[in-house]
Coordinates of C-alpha atoms and ligand atoms in Angstrom, one line a residue:
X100 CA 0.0 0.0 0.0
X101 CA 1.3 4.0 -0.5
X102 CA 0.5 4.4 3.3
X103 CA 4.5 5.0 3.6
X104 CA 5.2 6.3 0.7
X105 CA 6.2 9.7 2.1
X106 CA 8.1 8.4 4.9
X107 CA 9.9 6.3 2.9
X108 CA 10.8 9.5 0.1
X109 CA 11.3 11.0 2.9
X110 CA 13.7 8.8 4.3
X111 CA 14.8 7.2 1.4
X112 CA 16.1 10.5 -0.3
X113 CA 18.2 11.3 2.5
X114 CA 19.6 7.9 2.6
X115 CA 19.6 7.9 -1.0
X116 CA 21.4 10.9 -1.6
X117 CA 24.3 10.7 0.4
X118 CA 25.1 7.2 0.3
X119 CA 22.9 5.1 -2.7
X120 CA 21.0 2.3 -1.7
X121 CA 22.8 -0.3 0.7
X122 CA 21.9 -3.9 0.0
X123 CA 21.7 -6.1 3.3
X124 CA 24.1 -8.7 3.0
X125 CA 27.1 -9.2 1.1
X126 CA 28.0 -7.7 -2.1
X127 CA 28.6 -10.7 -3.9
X128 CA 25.2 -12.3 -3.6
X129 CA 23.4 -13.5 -6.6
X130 CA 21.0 -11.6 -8.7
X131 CA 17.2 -11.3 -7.3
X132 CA 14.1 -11.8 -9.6
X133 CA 13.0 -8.3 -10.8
X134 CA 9.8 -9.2 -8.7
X135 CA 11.9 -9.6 -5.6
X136 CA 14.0 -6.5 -6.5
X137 CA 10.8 -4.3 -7.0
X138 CA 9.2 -4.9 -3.7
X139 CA 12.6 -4.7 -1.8
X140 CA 13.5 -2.0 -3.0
X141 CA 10.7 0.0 -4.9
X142 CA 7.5 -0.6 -4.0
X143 CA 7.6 1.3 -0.8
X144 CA 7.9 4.7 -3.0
X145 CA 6.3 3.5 -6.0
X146 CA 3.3 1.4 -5.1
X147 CA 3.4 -2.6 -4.7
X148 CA 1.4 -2.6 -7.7
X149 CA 3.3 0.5 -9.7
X150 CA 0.4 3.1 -8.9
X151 CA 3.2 5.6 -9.6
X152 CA 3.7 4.3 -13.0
X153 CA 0.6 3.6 -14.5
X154 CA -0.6 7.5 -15.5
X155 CA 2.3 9.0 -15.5
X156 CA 3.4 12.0 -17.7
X157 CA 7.3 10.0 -17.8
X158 CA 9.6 12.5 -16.9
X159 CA 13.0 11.0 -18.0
X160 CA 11.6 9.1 -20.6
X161 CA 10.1 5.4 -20.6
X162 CA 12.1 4.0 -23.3
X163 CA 13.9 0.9 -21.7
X164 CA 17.4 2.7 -21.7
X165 CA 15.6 5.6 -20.0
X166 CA 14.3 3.5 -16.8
X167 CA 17.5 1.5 -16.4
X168 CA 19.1 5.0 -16.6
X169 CA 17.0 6.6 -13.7
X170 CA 17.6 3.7 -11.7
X171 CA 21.1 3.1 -12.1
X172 CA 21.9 7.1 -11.4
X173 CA 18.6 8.1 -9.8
X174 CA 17.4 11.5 -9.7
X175 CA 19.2 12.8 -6.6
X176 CA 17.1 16.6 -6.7
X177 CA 14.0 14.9 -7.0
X178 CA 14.3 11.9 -4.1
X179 CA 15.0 8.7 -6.5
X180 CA 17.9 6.9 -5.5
X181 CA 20.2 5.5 -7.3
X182 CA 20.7 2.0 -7.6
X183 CA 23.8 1.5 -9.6
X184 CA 25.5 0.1 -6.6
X185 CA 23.2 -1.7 -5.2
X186 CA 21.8 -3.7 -8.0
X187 CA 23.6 -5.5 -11.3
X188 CA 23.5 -4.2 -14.9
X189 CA 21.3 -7.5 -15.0
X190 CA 19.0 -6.8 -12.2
X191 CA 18.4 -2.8 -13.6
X192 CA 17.1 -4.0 -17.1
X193 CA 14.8 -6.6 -15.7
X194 CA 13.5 -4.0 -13.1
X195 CA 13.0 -1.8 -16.4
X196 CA 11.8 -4.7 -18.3
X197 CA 9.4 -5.4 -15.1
X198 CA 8.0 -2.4 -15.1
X199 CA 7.4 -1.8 -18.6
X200 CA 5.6 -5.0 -18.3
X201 CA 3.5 -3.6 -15.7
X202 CA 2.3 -0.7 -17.2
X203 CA 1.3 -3.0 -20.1
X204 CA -1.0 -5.5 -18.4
X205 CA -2.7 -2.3 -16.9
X206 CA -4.7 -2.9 -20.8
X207 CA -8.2 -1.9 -19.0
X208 CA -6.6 2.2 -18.8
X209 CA -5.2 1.9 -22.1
X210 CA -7.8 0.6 -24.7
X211 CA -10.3 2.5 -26.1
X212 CA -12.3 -0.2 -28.8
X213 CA -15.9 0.9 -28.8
X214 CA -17.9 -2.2 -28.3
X215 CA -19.9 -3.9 -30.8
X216 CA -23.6 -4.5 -29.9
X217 CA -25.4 -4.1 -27.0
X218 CA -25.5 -7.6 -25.5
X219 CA -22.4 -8.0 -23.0
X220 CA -21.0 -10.9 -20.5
X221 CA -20.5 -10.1 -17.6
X222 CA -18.7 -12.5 -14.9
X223 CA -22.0 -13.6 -13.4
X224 CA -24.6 -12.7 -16.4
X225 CA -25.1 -11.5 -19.9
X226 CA -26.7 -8.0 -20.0
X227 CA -28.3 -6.0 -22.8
X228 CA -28.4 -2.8 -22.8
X229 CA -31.3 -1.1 -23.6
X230 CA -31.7 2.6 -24.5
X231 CA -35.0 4.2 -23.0
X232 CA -34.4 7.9 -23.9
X233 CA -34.9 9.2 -27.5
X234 CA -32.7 11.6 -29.3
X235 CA -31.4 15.1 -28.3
X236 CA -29.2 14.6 -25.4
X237 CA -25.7 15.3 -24.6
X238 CA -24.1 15.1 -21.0
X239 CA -26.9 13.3 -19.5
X240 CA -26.2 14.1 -15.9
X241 CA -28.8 12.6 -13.4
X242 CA -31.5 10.8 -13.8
X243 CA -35.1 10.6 -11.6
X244 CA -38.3 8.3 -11.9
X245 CA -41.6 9.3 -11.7
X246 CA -44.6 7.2 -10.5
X247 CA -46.4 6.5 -14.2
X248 CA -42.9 5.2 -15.3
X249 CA -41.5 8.3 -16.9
X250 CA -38.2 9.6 -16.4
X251 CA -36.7 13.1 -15.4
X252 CA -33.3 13.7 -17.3
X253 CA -31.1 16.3 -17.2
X254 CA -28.9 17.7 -20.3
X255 CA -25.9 19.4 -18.5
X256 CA -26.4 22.3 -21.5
X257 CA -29.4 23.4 -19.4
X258 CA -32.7 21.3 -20.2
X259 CA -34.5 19.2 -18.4
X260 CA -36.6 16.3 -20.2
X261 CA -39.1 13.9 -19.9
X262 CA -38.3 10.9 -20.9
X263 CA -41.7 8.8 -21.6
X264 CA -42.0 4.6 -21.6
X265 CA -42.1 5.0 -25.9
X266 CA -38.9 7.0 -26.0
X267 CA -40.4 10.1 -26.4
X268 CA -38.2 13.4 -25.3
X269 CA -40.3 16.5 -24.1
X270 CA -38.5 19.4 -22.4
X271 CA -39.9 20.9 -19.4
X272 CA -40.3 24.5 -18.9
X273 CA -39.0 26.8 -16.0
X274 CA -35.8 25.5 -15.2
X275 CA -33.1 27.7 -14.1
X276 CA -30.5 29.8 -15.8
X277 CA -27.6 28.1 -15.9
X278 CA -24.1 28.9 -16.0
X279 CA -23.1 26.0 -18.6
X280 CA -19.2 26.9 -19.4
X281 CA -16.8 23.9 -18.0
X282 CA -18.0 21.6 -15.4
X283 CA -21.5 23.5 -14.6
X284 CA -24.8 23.6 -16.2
X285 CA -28.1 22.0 -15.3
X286 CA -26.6 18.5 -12.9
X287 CA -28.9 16.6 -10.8
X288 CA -32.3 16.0 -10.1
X289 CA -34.2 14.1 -7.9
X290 CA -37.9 13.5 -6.9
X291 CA -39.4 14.4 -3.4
X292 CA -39.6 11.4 -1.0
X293 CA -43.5 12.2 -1.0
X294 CA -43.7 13.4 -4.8
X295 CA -46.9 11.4 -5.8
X296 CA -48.7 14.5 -3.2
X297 CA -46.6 16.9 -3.4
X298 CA -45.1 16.4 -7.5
X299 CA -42.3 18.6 -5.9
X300 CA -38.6 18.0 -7.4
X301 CA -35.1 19.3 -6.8
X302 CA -32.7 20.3 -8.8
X303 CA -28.8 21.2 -8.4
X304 CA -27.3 23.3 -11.0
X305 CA -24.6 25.9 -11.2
X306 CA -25.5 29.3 -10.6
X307 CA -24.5 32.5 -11.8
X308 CA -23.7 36.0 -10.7
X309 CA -22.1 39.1 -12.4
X310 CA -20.6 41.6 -10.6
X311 CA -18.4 44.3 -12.0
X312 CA -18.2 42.8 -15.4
X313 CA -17.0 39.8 -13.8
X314 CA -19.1 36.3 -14.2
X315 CA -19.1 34.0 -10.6
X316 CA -20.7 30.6 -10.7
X317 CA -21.6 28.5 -7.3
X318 CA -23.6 25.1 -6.9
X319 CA -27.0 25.7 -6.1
X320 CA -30.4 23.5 -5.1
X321 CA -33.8 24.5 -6.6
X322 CA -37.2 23.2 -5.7
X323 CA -39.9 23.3 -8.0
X324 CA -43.0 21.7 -8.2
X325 CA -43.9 19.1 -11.9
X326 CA -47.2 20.1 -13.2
X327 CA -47.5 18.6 -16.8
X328 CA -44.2 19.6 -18.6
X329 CA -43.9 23.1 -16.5
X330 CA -42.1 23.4 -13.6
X331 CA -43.5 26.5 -11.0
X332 CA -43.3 27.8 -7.6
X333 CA -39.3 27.5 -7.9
X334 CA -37.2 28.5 -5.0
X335 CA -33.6 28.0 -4.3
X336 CA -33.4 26.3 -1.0
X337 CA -29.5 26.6 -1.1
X338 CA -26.6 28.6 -2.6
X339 CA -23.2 27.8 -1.8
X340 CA -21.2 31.0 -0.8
X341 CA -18.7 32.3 -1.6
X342 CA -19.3 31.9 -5.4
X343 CA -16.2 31.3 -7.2
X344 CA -14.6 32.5 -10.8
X345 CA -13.5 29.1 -11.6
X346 CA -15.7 26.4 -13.3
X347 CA -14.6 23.4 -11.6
X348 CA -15.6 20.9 -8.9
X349 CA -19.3 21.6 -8.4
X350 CA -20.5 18.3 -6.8
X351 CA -24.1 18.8 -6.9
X352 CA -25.2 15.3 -6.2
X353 CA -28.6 14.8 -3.8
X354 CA -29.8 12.4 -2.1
X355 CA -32.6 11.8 0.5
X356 CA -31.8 10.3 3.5
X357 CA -33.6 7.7 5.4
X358 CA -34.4 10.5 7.9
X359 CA -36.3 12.2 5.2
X360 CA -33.0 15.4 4.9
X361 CA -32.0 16.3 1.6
X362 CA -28.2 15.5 1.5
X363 CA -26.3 17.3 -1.2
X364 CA -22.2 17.6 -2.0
X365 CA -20.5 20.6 -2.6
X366 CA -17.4 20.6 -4.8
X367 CA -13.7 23.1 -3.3
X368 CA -14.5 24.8 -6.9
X369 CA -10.8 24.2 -7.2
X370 CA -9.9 26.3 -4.8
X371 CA -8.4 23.8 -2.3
X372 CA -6.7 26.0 0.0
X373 CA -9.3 27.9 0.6
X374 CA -12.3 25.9 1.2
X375 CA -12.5 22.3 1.8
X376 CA -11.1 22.5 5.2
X377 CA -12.9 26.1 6.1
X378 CA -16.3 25.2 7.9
X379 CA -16.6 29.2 8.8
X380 CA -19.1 31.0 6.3
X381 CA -17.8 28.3 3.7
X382 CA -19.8 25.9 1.6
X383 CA -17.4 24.2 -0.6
X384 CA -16.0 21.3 -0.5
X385 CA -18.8 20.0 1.9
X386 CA -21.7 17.6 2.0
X387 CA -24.5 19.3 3.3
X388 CA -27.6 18.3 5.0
X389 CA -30.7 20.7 5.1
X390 CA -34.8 20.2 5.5
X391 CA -36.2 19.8 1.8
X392 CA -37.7 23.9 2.7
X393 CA -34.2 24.9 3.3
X394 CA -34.1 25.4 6.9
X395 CA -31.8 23.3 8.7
X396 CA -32.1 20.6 10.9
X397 CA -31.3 20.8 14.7
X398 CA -29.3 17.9 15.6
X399 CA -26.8 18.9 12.5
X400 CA -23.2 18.4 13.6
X401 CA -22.2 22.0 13.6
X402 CA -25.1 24.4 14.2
X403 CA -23.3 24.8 18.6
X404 CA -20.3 25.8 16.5
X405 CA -19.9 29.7 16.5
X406 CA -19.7 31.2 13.1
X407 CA -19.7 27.3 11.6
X408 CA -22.4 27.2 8.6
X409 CA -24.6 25.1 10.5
X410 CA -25.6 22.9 6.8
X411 CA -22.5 21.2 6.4
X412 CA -22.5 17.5 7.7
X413 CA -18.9 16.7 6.4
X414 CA -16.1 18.7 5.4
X415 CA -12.5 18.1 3.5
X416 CA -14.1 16.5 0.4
X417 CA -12.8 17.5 -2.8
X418 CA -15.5 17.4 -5.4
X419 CA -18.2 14.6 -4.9
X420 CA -20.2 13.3 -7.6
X421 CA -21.3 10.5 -6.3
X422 CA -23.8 10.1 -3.3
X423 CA -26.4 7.0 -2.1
X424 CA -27.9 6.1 0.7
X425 CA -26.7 1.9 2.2
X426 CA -29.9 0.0 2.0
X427 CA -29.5 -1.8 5.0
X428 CA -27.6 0.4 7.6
X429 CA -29.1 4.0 5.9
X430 CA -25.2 5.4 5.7
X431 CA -24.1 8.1 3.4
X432 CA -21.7 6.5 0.6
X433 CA -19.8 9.2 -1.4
X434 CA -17.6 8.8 -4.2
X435 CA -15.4 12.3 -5.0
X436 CA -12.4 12.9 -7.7
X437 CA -9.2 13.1 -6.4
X438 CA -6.2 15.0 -8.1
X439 CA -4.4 12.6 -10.0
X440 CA -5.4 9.1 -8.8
X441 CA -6.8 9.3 -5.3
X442 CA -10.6 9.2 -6.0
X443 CA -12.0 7.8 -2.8
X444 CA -15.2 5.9 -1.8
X445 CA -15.9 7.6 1.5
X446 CA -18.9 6.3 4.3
X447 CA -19.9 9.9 5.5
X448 CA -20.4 11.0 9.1
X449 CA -21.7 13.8 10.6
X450 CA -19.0 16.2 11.5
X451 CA -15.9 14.4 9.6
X452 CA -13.6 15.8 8.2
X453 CA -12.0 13.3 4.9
X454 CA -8.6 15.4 4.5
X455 CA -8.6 17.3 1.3
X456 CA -6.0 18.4 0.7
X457 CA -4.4 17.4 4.1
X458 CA -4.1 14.1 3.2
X459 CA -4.6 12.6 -0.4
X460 CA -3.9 9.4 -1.5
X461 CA -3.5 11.3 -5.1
X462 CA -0.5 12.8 -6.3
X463 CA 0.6 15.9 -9.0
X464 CA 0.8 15.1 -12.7
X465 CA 4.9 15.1 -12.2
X466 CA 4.5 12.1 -10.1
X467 CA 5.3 14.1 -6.8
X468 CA 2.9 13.5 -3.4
X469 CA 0.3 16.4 -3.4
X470 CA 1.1 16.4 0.1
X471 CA 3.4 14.1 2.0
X472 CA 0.1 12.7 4.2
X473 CA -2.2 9.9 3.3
X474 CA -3.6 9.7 6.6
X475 CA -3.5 12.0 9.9
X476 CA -5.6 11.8 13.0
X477 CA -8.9 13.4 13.3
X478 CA -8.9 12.8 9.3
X479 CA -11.2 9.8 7.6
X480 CA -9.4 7.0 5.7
X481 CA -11.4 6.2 2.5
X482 CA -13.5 2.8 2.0
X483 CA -11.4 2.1 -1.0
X484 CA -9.5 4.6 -3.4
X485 CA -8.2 4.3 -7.4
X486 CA -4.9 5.0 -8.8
X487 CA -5.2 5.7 -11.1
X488 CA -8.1 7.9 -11.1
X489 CA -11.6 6.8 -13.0
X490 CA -13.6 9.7 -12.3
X491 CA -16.2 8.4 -10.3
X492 CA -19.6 10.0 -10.8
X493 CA -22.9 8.5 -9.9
X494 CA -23.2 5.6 -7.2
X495 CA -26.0 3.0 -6.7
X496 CA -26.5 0.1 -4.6
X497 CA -27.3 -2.9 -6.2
X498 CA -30.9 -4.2 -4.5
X499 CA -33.5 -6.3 -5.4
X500 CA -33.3 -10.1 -7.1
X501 CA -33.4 -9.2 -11.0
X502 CA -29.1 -9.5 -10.8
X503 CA -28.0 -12.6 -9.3
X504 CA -24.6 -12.2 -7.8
X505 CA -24.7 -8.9 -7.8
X506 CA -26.5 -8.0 -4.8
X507 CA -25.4 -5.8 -2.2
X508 CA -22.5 -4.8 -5.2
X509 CA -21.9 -0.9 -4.9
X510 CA -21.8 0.9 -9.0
X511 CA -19.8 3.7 -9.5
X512 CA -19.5 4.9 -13.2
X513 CA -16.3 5.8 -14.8
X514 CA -16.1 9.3 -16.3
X515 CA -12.8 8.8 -17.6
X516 CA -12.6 5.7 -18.9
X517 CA -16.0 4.9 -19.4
X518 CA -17.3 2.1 -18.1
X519 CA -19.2 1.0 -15.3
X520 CA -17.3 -0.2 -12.0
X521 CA -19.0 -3.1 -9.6
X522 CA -17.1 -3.5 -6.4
X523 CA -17.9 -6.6 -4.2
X524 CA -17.9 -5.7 -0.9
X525 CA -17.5 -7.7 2.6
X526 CA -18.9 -5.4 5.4
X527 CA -17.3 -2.1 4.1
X528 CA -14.0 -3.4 2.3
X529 CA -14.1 -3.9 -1.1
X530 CA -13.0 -7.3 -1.8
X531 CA -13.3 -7.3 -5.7
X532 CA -13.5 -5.1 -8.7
X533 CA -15.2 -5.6 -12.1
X534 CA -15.3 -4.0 -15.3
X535 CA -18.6 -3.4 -16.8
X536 CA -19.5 -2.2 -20.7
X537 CA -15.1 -0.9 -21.3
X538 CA -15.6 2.0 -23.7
X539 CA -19.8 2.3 -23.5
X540 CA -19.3 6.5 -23.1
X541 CA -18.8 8.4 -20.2
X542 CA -20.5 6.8 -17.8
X543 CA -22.2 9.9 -15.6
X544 CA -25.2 8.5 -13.6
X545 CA -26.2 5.0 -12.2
X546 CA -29.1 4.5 -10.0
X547 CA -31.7 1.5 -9.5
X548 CA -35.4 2.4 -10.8
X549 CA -37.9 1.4 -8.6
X550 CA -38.9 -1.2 -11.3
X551 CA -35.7 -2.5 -9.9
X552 CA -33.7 -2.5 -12.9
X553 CA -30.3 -0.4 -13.0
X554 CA -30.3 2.5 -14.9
X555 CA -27.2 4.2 -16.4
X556 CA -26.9 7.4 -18.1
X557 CA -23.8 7.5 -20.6
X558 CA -22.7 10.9 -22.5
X559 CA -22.0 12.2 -26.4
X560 CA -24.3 11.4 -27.3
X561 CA -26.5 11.2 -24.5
X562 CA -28.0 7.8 -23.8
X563 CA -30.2 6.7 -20.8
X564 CA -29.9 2.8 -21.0
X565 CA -31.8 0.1 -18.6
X566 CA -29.5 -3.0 -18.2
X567 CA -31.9 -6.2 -18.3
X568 CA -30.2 -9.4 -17.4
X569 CA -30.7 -12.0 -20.3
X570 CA -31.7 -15.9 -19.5
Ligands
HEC108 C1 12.8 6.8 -1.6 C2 11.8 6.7 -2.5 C3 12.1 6.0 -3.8 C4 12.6 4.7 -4.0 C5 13.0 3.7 -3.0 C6 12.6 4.5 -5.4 N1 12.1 5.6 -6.1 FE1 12.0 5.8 -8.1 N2 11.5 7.8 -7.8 C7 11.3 8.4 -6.6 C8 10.9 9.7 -6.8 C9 10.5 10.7 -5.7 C10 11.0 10.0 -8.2 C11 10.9 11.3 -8.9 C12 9.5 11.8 -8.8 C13 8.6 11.0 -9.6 O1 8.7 11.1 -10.9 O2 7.9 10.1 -9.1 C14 11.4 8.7 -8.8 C15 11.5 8.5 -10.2 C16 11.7 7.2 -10.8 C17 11.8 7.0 -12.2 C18 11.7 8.0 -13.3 C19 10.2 8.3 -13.6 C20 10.0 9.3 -14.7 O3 9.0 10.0 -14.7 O4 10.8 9.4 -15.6 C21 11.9 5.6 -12.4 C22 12.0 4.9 -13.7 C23 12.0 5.1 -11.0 N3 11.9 6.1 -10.1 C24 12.2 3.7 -10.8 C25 12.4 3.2 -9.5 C26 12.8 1.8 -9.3 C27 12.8 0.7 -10.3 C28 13.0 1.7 -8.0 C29 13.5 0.5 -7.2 C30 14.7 -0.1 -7.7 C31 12.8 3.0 -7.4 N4 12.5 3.9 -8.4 C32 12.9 3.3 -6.0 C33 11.3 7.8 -5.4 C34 11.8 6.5 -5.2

């Protein structure tokens, strides 16, 4: 694991730099496999499974002359040692070969084959994937069901559709401006626990604000209540202050929780040393947890804090875009982007903080530690974390009998690399990855319908498929 990975740059540089590496025993000993060789000696900066490597901008090259070269001589200034005196010619071009190997077999980052057809097997079932929304969407971003069997869909350029059981598309009126440049636009939406009274619906988008000629953006929450295709009586129940020039890092997923709060995530905007650990007057980089009116609940962790914002339910989260609710013990699961690599799968609790930037299992795009911390007390340690990063964004518990062996598996779809992830968990560790429809699209929104089939929303174009198990 990377859990000493800065101790041991740390450590290792100083040792490194003045004296090389010291292999225990003598100096005549026979040459090591390079698989023996990379866990003595590498893994404890590098990762036991070559995290570091796998999506790297290469700095000194990755030709095979180029890694034998940086580990024979190391790169003193930067904290690689050098290994020319530890290891044999021999040894240094297997390590090289080792690692070039490495990188190779890490084929699920690298391909990028569309796939052929709709029907696909999966470890425990075949699956076909069929498309319920019609044409004319782009960046699908959340998806809602309504009680007749309709669908809410969101197009991240600002519309919100209707997506009826024949395909048909119809746009709703009365939806907010939106500030669609980067990141923002129109994002999630969800129904109202109670919506077959109340037809009341919420939606997060990204808000904006001039002020002397200059354009701000924040996330922001909207209720509204569905009549026919129009929405009315719309009232922001939250706006994230301060708003920010940047167009990054909105979060903006909701979720109702089994006590009947809206929960909602915040992105840091990109702003990370301002905001994420800032629970004064400071929205961002939060999950929040307010009454669906906006007012906010009394038992929330920090309304006896002086001057806290008394919404926030967690802090130090970087920009969330992923939030459900466990079906059996009612716990918050997050999934947020981390830097490069890092993206975490966090169970939220009120009042915790989860690090960003602090600590960060992520690192910068030059292969150095963001910070030299992957854990610190009073900090939360993630349920499970990717390096390299997927871009996590929506998150659904798999319930329900229609997908046998999949049960109790947690979905997170895969912005980057665009597939759908199912992780097998065993209480809260997860045990066992899958890969599910490589290549399909960016995959932006999974939840299950109350049909209790799994629906995924996929972008460019925009696609809203149902994934039905076939005999
Ligand atoms: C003390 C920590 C440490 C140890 C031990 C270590 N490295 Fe490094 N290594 C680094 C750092 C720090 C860098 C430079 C920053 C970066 O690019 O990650 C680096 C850079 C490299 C590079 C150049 C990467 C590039 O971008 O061009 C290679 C190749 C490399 N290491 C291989 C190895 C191998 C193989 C071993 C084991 C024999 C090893 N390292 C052991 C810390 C370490």
């Amino acid at each position: 694991m990377l859990k000493n990975f800065s101790a041991a740059v740390l450590a290792g540089s100083v040792l490194a730099v003045c004296l090389g590496f010291e292999r225990q025993g003598s100096s005549t000993v026979a040459d090591e496999t390079p698989a023996k060789n990379y866990a003595t000696y590498c893994a404890g900066c590098h990762g036991e499974k070559m995290d570091m490597f796998v999506d790297r901008n290469w700095k000194f090259g990755n030709k095979k002359e180029d890694i034998a070269k940086s580990i024979t001589h190391g790169h003193a200034d930067e904290g690689m040692p050098a290994f020319g005196g530890t290891l044999s010619e021999a040894e240094i071009n297997g390590l090289a070969d080792y690692i070039l190997e490495g990188i190779k077999n890490v084929g699920q980052y690298t391909s990028r084959e569309k796939p052929v057809g709709d029907v696909f097997k999966t470890e425990n079932m075949t699956i076909k994937l069929e498309q319920v929304s019609g044409p004319g969407l782009d960046v699908p971003w959340g998806i809602a069901f309504l009680p007749g069997g309709d669908l809410l869909v969101t197009d991240r350029g600002g519309k919100l559709f209707r997506v009826g059981k024949d395909k048909s598309m119809t746009e709703i009126s009365g939806v907010p401006e939106v500030w669609s440049r980067g990141q923002g636009g129109l994002m999630d939406v969800i129904t109202d626990p109670r919506f077959a009274s109340n037809n009341t619906i919420y939606l997060s988008y990204s808000k904006p604000k001039t002020e002397g000629g200059t354009t701000m953006g924040t996330t922001a929450i909207m209720r509204a209540v569905l009549k026919g295709n129009a929405l009315s009586n719309q009232k922001d129940i939250f706006v994230a202050e301060p708003y920010q020039r940047t167009q990054l890092h909105y979060g903006s997923r909701m979720q109702f929780g089994r006590d009947g709060y809206l929960y909602f995530s915040v992105g840091e905007r990109g702003n990370e040393k301002a905001n994420p650990q800032e629970i004064k007057n400071n929205a961002l980089g939060k999950i929040h947890r307010i009454k669906s009116d906006g007012t906010i609940p009394a038992d929330n962790p920090f309304v006896k804090t002086t001057g806290a914002l008394s919404s926030i339910y967690s802090y130090g989260h970087r920009n969330p875009q992923g939030l459900t609710i466990h079906p059996t013990t009612g716990k918050i699961w997050e999934t947020e982007h981390g830097p490069r690599g890092g993206d975490e799968l966090n169970i939220v609790s009120p009042g915790k903080n989860y690090g960003w930037p602090v600590i960060s299992y992520g690192i910068n795009y030059n292969g150095k530690p963001i910070t030299n911390l992957t854990a610190k007390a009073g900090m939360e340690q993630p349920v499970h974390y990717w390096i390299p990063s997927i871009g996590p964004s929506g998150l659904a518990f798999v319930q329900g009998n229609k997908y046998k062996g999949w049960t109790g598996n947690v979905l997170a779809g895969s912005l980057r690399f665009e597939f759908l992830q199912r992780l097998v968990l065993t209480g809260n560790k997860v045990t066992k990855q899958e890969i599910l429809f490589k290549n399909i699209g960016r995959v932006r929104d999974v939840r299950m319908g109350p049909d209790g089939f799994i629906y995924m929303a996929v972008e460019s174009p925009g696609r809203v498929f149902r994934l039905v198990p076939q005999p």
